[in-house]
Amino acid sequence: MAQLQWTVPGFGGKTYLVGLYHGEDSGHLMVHCNNKVMLIDFGVQSSKDYSFFLDDELFEVKILKKENGTYAYDMVHNEEIDSPHNRRREEGKKSDRRSIIAGIGLVVLIGIVFSLLYFRAPAHEAALLTGLAEGRGADTQVSLFQKQDRWYASYRVDNEVEEVALPELGNRSPLGFPLAVGDRFSARYAPTDTDLVFIDWHNLVPAQLERYFQLTMALHAEQHPELAGRQVLCQLQLALALEGAAGLAKFYHQDQQNQSEYNRDAYLRLVRGTEFKQRVKECL
């Protein structure tokens, strides 16, 4: 199994994290950007190129199968096509550097003010968790494990490993998928209180998305034996494109009546929606 990640400086001040997951035995391929799936292909067992745009710039992911049966991977920026950013690149270098320095300075300033003004208290912890949920804090990944029938999350902060007991979840994530020891999720922690962590259950890392995707494919195929395998795959890709992990959860719980948020009614609202009905024609 190959899993790679490239960091691409954004052309509008944004940074893109482009990742690739390739099962070298199965050939299953997934490319994602900022944890959003961009393409899924199956049975990729030979050299192949894929193209996509970030902003207005063309990028290419290249897969090369070597003579010994192993694979090499690369992502390149096509600087030859006529694009607005290519034309402005040289003119904008100085401005971009100033913007980056100003952004770093602002982050440092905010961090200093934050550490000076606040102290550890229940109300402050609640405020920190709210900020983490809104996107503040340091990014990390947590790994789940069980101890005495309770779920815990572990994550690394510098050279230390933090372990945090999770709220009572039963054996399912907030999306309703079954939890398993070793599951990994995107998360954020507070640098000033490193034992405070917010798990972004909807922001699935590639390996976790692959596991949930396969579970949902099996269930959807069982519920709809009239669909061909490519139709099942296409419909789930469409649900991901429209609603992300929540769309996948609605398909996974399409036969459930009592789930509070992801159930048969939510599934039917999704598949009967105007955009889904228009785009699902591509799956025929």
Coordinates of C-alpha atoms in Angstrom, one line a residue:
M1 CA 0.0 0.0 0.0
A2 CA 1.3 3.4 -1.0
Q3 CA 0.2 6.6 0.8
L4 CA 1.8 9.9 -0.1
Q5 CA 1.1 13.6 0.5
W6 CA 2.3 16.8 -1.2
T7 CA 2.0 20.3 0.1
V8 CA 1.1 22.8 -2.6
P9 CA 1.4 26.5 -1.8
G10 CA -1.8 28.2 -2.8
F11 CA -2.0 30.9 -5.4
G12 CA -4.5 33.0 -3.4
G13 CA -2.8 32.6 0.0
K14 CA -4.3 29.1 0.6
T15 CA -2.3 25.9 1.1
Y16 CA -3.4 22.6 -0.5
L17 CA -2.6 19.2 0.9
V18 CA -2.9 16.7 -1.9
G19 CA -2.7 13.1 -0.9
L20 CA -2.6 9.8 -2.8
Y21 CA -3.6 6.3 -1.6
H22 CA -2.8 3.3 -3.8
G23 CA -3.3 -0.3 -2.9
E24 CA -0.5 -1.9 -4.9
D25 CA -2.2 -5.3 -4.8
S26 CA -5.8 -4.3 -5.4
G27 CA -4.9 -1.3 -7.6
H28 CA -7.5 0.9 -5.9
L29 CA -6.5 4.5 -6.1
M30 CA -7.8 7.6 -4.3
V31 CA -6.5 11.2 -4.7
H32 CA -7.7 13.8 -2.2
C33 CA -7.1 17.5 -1.6
N34 CA -7.5 19.0 1.9
N35 CA -9.2 15.7 2.8
K36 CA -11.8 16.1 0.1
V37 CA -11.9 13.3 -2.4
M38 CA -11.0 14.4 -5.9
L39 CA -11.0 11.1 -7.7
I40 CA -11.3 7.4 -7.1
D41 CA -10.2 4.7 -9.6
F42 CA -10.1 1.0 -9.3
G43 CA -7.7 -1.6 -10.7
V44 CA -4.9 0.8 -11.4
Q45 CA -2.0 -1.6 -12.0
S46 CA -0.1 0.1 -14.8
S47 CA 1.5 3.5 -15.5
K48 CA -1.2 6.2 -15.6
D49 CA -1.5 10.0 -15.4
Y50 CA -4.3 12.1 -13.9
S51 CA -4.8 15.8 -14.3
F52 CA -6.8 18.3 -12.2
F53 CA -6.9 22.1 -11.4
L54 CA -6.1 23.9 -8.2
D55 CA -7.4 27.4 -8.6
D56 CA -6.6 28.0 -12.3
E57 CA -3.4 25.9 -12.3
L58 CA -3.0 22.5 -13.9
F59 CA -1.4 19.7 -11.9
E60 CA -0.6 16.2 -12.9
V61 CA -0.3 13.1 -10.7
K62 CA 1.9 10.6 -12.4
I63 CA 2.0 6.9 -11.6
L64 CA 4.9 4.9 -13.1
K65 CA 5.1 1.1 -12.8
K66 CA 8.7 0.0 -12.8
E67 CA 10.1 -3.2 -14.4
N68 CA 10.4 -4.9 -11.0
G69 CA 6.6 -4.4 -10.4
T70 CA 6.9 -1.5 -7.9
Y71 CA 5.5 2.0 -8.4
A72 CA 6.9 5.5 -8.4
Y73 CA 4.7 8.5 -7.8
D74 CA 5.1 12.2 -8.5
M75 CA 3.0 15.3 -8.7
V76 CA 4.1 18.1 -11.0
H77 CA 2.8 21.6 -11.8
N78 CA 2.3 22.2 -15.5
E79 CA 3.9 25.6 -16.0
E80 CA 3.6 25.6 -19.8
I81 CA -0.1 26.2 -20.2
D82 CA -1.4 29.8 -20.4
S83 CA -3.1 30.5 -17.1
P84 CA -3.7 33.7 -15.1
H85 CA -1.4 32.5 -12.2
N86 CA 1.4 31.5 -14.5
R87 CA 1.3 35.0 -16.1
R88 CA 1.3 36.7 -12.7
R89 CA 3.7 34.4 -10.9
E90 CA 6.8 36.5 -11.2
E91 CA 5.0 39.8 -10.5
G92 CA 3.4 38.4 -7.3
K93 CA 6.4 36.8 -5.6
K94 CA 7.3 39.8 -3.5
S95 CA 3.7 40.4 -2.5
D96 CA 3.2 36.8 -1.6
R97 CA 6.2 36.8 0.7
R98 CA 5.0 39.9 2.5
S99 CA 1.5 38.3 2.9
I100 CA 3.1 35.1 4.4
I101 CA 5.2 37.1 6.8
A102 CA 2.3 39.2 7.9
G103 CA 0.1 36.1 8.4
I104 CA 2.8 34.4 10.5
G105 CA 3.2 37.5 12.5
L106 CA -0.5 37.7 13.1
V107 CA -0.6 34.1 14.2
V108 CA 2.3 34.6 16.6
L109 CA 0.7 37.8 18.0
I110 CA -2.7 36.0 18.5
G111 CA -0.9 33.1 20.3
I112 CA 0.9 35.5 22.7
V113 CA -2.2 37.5 23.5
F114 CA -4.2 34.2 23.9
S115 CA -1.7 32.8 26.4
L116 CA -1.5 36.0 28.4
L117 CA -5.2 36.7 28.8
Y118 CA -6.6 33.2 29.6
F119 CA -6.1 30.7 32.4
R120 CA -7.3 27.2 33.0
A121 CA -11.0 27.1 34.2
P122 CA -14.1 25.2 33.2
A123 CA -15.5 28.2 31.3
H124 CA -12.2 28.7 29.6
E125 CA -12.0 25.0 28.6
A126 CA -15.4 25.3 27.1
A127 CA -14.3 28.4 25.2
L128 CA -11.2 26.6 24.0
L129 CA -13.2 23.6 22.7
T130 CA -15.5 26.0 20.9
G131 CA -12.5 27.6 19.2
L132 CA -11.1 24.2 18.2
A133 CA -14.4 23.3 16.7
E134 CA -14.3 26.5 14.7
G135 CA -10.9 25.7 13.2
R136 CA -8.5 27.2 15.7
G137 CA -5.7 25.2 17.5
A138 CA -3.0 22.9 16.2
D139 CA -3.9 20.2 13.6
T140 CA -3.2 16.5 14.5
Q141 CA -4.5 13.0 14.0
V142 CA -5.9 10.9 16.8
S143 CA -5.8 7.1 17.0
L144 CA -8.7 5.4 18.9
F145 CA -8.2 2.6 21.4
Q146 CA -10.3 1.0 24.2
K147 CA -9.6 0.7 27.9
Q148 CA -12.1 -0.9 30.3
D149 CA -14.8 -0.7 27.7
R150 CA -14.3 3.0 27.1
W151 CA -13.0 4.7 24.0
Y152 CA -9.8 6.9 24.2
A153 CA -8.0 9.0 21.7
S154 CA -4.2 9.2 21.6
Y155 CA -2.2 11.8 19.8
R156 CA 1.3 13.2 19.8
V157 CA 2.3 16.6 21.0
D158 CA 6.0 17.2 20.3
N159 CA 7.7 14.2 22.0
E160 CA 4.8 13.3 24.3
V161 CA 1.7 11.2 23.7
E162 CA -1.6 12.5 25.1
E163 CA -4.4 10.2 26.0
V164 CA -7.9 11.6 26.3
A165 CA -11.1 9.8 27.3
L166 CA -13.9 10.4 24.8
P167 CA -17.5 11.1 25.7
E168 CA -19.7 8.0 25.8
L169 CA -20.1 7.0 22.1
G170 CA -21.2 3.4 22.4
N171 CA -19.4 1.7 19.5
R172 CA -20.3 4.2 16.8
S173 CA -18.9 7.5 15.7
P174 CA -21.2 10.6 15.5
L175 CA -21.7 9.7 11.8
G176 CA -23.0 6.4 12.9
F177 CA -20.2 4.2 11.5
P178 CA -18.9 1.4 13.7
L179 CA -15.7 2.3 15.6
A180 CA -12.7 0.0 15.6
V181 CA -9.4 0.1 17.5
G182 CA -6.9 1.9 15.4
D183 CA -9.4 4.2 13.6
R184 CA -7.8 7.5 12.9
F185 CA -9.4 10.9 12.6
S186 CA -8.4 14.5 12.0
A187 CA -8.4 16.6 15.2
R188 CA -7.2 19.9 16.7
Y189 CA -5.7 20.5 20.1
A190 CA -5.1 23.6 22.1
P191 CA -1.4 24.4 22.4
T192 CA -1.9 26.0 25.8
D193 CA -3.9 23.0 27.1
T194 CA -2.7 20.0 25.1
D195 CA -5.1 17.6 26.8
L196 CA -8.0 19.4 25.2
V197 CA -8.8 17.9 21.8
F198 CA -11.6 18.3 19.3
I199 CA -12.1 15.4 16.9
D200 CA -13.4 16.3 13.5
W201 CA -15.5 13.2 12.8
H202 CA -16.6 14.6 9.5
N203 CA -13.1 15.3 8.2
L204 CA -12.0 11.8 7.4
V205 CA -8.4 11.0 6.7
P206 CA -7.9 8.9 3.6
A207 CA -7.5 5.4 5.2
Q208 CA -10.6 6.1 7.3
L209 CA -12.6 7.3 4.3
E210 CA -11.6 4.2 2.4
R211 CA -12.8 1.9 5.3
Y212 CA -16.2 3.7 5.5
F213 CA -16.5 3.8 1.7
Q214 CA -16.1 0.1 1.4
L215 CA -18.6 -0.6 4.2
T216 CA -21.1 1.7 2.5
M217 CA -20.5 0.1 -0.9
A218 CA -21.2 -3.3 0.5
L219 CA -24.4 -2.2 2.2
H220 CA -25.7 -0.2 -0.8
A221 CA -25.0 -3.1 -3.2
E222 CA -27.0 -5.4 -0.8
Q223 CA -29.9 -2.9 -0.6
H224 CA -30.0 -2.4 -4.4
P225 CA -29.1 -5.7 -6.2
E226 CA -30.5 -4.2 -9.4
L227 CA -27.5 -1.8 -9.6
A228 CA -24.2 -2.7 -11.3
G229 CA -21.0 -2.3 -9.3
R230 CA -20.0 0.8 -11.3
Q231 CA -23.4 2.4 -10.5
V232 CA -23.0 1.7 -6.8
L233 CA -19.5 3.3 -6.9
C234 CA -20.8 6.3 -9.0
Q235 CA -23.7 7.0 -6.6
L236 CA -21.4 7.0 -3.5
Q237 CA -18.9 9.3 -5.2
L238 CA -21.8 11.6 -6.0
A239 CA -23.0 11.6 -2.4
L240 CA -19.4 12.4 -1.2
A241 CA -19.2 15.2 -3.8
L242 CA -22.5 16.8 -2.7
E243 CA -22.4 16.3 1.1
G244 CA -19.0 14.9 2.1
A245 CA -18.9 12.3 4.8
A246 CA -22.4 13.2 5.9
G247 CA -23.6 12.1 2.4
L248 CA -21.8 8.8 2.8
A249 CA -23.4 8.3 6.3
K250 CA -26.9 8.8 4.8
F251 CA -26.3 6.0 2.3
Y252 CA -24.8 3.8 5.1
H253 CA -28.0 4.3 7.2
Q254 CA -30.5 4.2 4.4
D255 CA -32.4 1.2 6.0
Q256 CA -32.4 2.7 9.5
Q257 CA -35.5 4.3 11.0
N258 CA -34.3 5.6 14.4
Q259 CA -31.0 7.3 13.7
S260 CA -31.4 10.9 14.8
E261 CA -29.6 12.5 11.9
Y262 CA -28.6 9.8 9.4
N263 CA -31.5 7.5 8.6
R264 CA -33.8 6.5 5.7
D265 CA -35.6 9.8 5.7
A266 CA -32.2 11.7 5.3
Y267 CA -31.1 9.3 2.6
L268 CA -34.4 9.8 0.7
R269 CA -34.1 13.6 0.9
L270 CA -30.6 13.3 -0.5
V271 CA -31.4 11.0 -3.5
R272 CA -34.6 12.8 -4.3
G273 CA -32.9 16.2 -4.2
T274 CA -32.8 18.1 -7.5
E275 CA -29.0 18.1 -7.9
F276 CA -28.6 14.5 -7.1
K277 CA -31.3 13.4 -9.5
Q278 CA -29.8 15.5 -12.3
R279 CA -26.2 14.3 -11.8
V280 CA -27.1 10.6 -11.0
K281 CA -28.0 10.3 -14.7
E282 CA -24.2 10.1 -15.3
C283 CA -24.2 6.8 -13.4
L284 CA -26.5 5.0 -15.8

